Amino acid sequence: QVQLVESGGGLVQAGGSLTLSCEASAITFRSYVMAWFRQELGKEREFVAAIDWIGSSTRYADSVKGRFTISKDNALNTLWLQMKRLKPEDTAVYYCAAARAWGPVPNRTFEYDNWGQGTQVTVSS
């Protein structure tokens, strides 16, 4: 069974930085598109960033473009999300997700069928 475990969340002041990690097991990591989504309390889960199975193509939500960087290491079965210049509106539970996909990197929740439990990120103003 595919297992995705996020870590690295926490409390940070606005303007600060944080790096999230997602370790995958029971998965041929190099064959999967990986993504980060986030969900604020009472709101729908939204796309943040995704990276293709090779690690050469990325996709970002407009709200994080230029501030967040997604990367992966297929040898380590690990996905990262480096977050800089954090804003209070970035506060959410961040989820790691995996999908077998070809073509354009997907950015919709239903396109991903493997999910982690999430890690809380809180940005104070």
XYZ file of C-alpha atoms in Angstrom:
125
model
C 0.000 0.000 0.000
C 1.332 3.396 -0.998
C 2.325 5.491 1.980
C 3.109 9.203 1.876
C 4.345 10.908 5.034
C 4.691 14.671 5.227
C 6.898 16.541 7.669
C 8.364 19.983 8.186
C 5.271 21.972 8.996
C 5.151 24.451 11.841
C 4.662 28.032 12.919
C 6.565 30.778 11.114
C 6.311 34.538 10.920
C 5.218 36.272 7.746
C 8.158 36.703 5.415
C 9.837 33.596 6.733
C 10.668 30.290 5.092
C 9.794 26.658 5.610
C 10.582 23.444 3.742
C 8.144 20.552 3.692
C 9.184 16.972 2.979
C 7.197 13.975 1.808
C 8.672 10.509 2.066
C 7.100 7.793 -0.041
C 7.102 4.051 0.452
C 5.592 1.067 -1.344
C 5.701 3.074 -4.541
C 7.841 3.175 -7.653
C 8.509 6.812 -6.918
C 10.170 7.602 -10.224
C 7.010 6.569 -12.075
C 4.721 9.018 -10.311
C 3.795 12.627 -10.727
C 4.010 14.230 -7.289
C 2.185 17.259 -5.990
C 1.436 19.456 -3.016
C -2.068 20.610 -2.189
C -3.282 22.624 0.778
C -6.528 23.040 2.628
C -7.655 25.792 4.946
C -10.241 25.015 7.583
C -13.682 25.043 6.009
C -12.400 25.410 2.471
C -11.785 23.064 -0.421
C -8.412 21.513 -0.984
C -6.432 23.527 -3.520
C -3.492 22.864 -5.776
C -0.113 24.306 -4.829
C 2.562 22.707 -7.003
C 3.354 19.549 -8.959
C 6.343 17.921 -10.599
C 6.497 15.279 -13.302
C 7.929 11.797 -12.847
C 11.337 12.748 -14.228
C 11.505 15.939 -12.210
C 11.989 18.187 -15.212
C 8.547 19.762 -15.535
C 6.826 21.694 -12.785
C 3.547 23.517 -12.342
C 2.540 26.089 -9.729
C -0.561 27.833 -8.546
C -0.444 31.535 -9.366
C -0.627 32.377 -5.650
C 2.712 30.689 -4.912
C 4.607 31.199 -8.159
C 7.993 32.771 -7.502
C 7.851 31.982 -3.770
C 7.549 28.181 -3.628
C 9.765 25.563 -5.280
C 8.867 21.911 -5.685
C 11.555 19.281 -6.151
C 12.026 15.548 -5.833
C 14.770 12.969 -5.551
C 13.781 9.656 -7.092
C 16.688 7.868 -5.440
C 15.533 8.999 -1.988
C 11.795 8.614 -2.678
C 11.379 12.127 -1.327
C 9.462 15.194 -2.425
C 10.073 18.701 -1.088
C 8.308 22.021 -1.102
C 10.533 24.974 -0.331
C 8.422 27.926 0.746
C 9.801 31.454 0.949
C 8.293 34.867 1.712
C 5.429 33.172 3.465
C 2.173 35.052 3.961
C -0.636 34.550 6.509
C -2.844 33.359 3.642
C -0.460 30.417 3.147
C -1.715 29.016 6.453
C -3.230 25.587 5.785
C -2.730 21.865 6.097
C -0.378 20.824 3.309
C -0.832 17.444 1.655
C 1.501 15.399 -0.493
C -0.114 13.493 -3.368
C 0.962 11.016 -6.043
C -0.498 10.030 -9.388
C 0.316 7.890 -12.384
C -0.129 10.421 -15.141
C 1.182 11.230 -18.574
C 1.037 14.451 -20.499
C 0.597 17.822 -18.787
C 1.259 17.769 -15.056
C -2.175 17.480 -13.406
C -3.409 20.064 -10.919
C -6.815 18.781 -9.824
C -7.478 16.743 -6.702
C -9.397 13.974 -8.495
C -6.364 13.283 -10.681
C -4.399 12.111 -7.641
C -5.235 8.833 -5.938
C -2.592 8.638 -3.228
C -2.502 11.129 -0.357
C -0.563 11.755 2.799
C -2.077 12.732 6.154
C -0.976 16.345 5.920
C 1.214 18.720 7.880
C 0.066 22.027 9.367
C 1.688 25.267 8.277
C 0.771 28.386 10.220
C 2.042 31.811 9.192
C 1.592 34.556 11.754
C 1.286 38.197 10.786
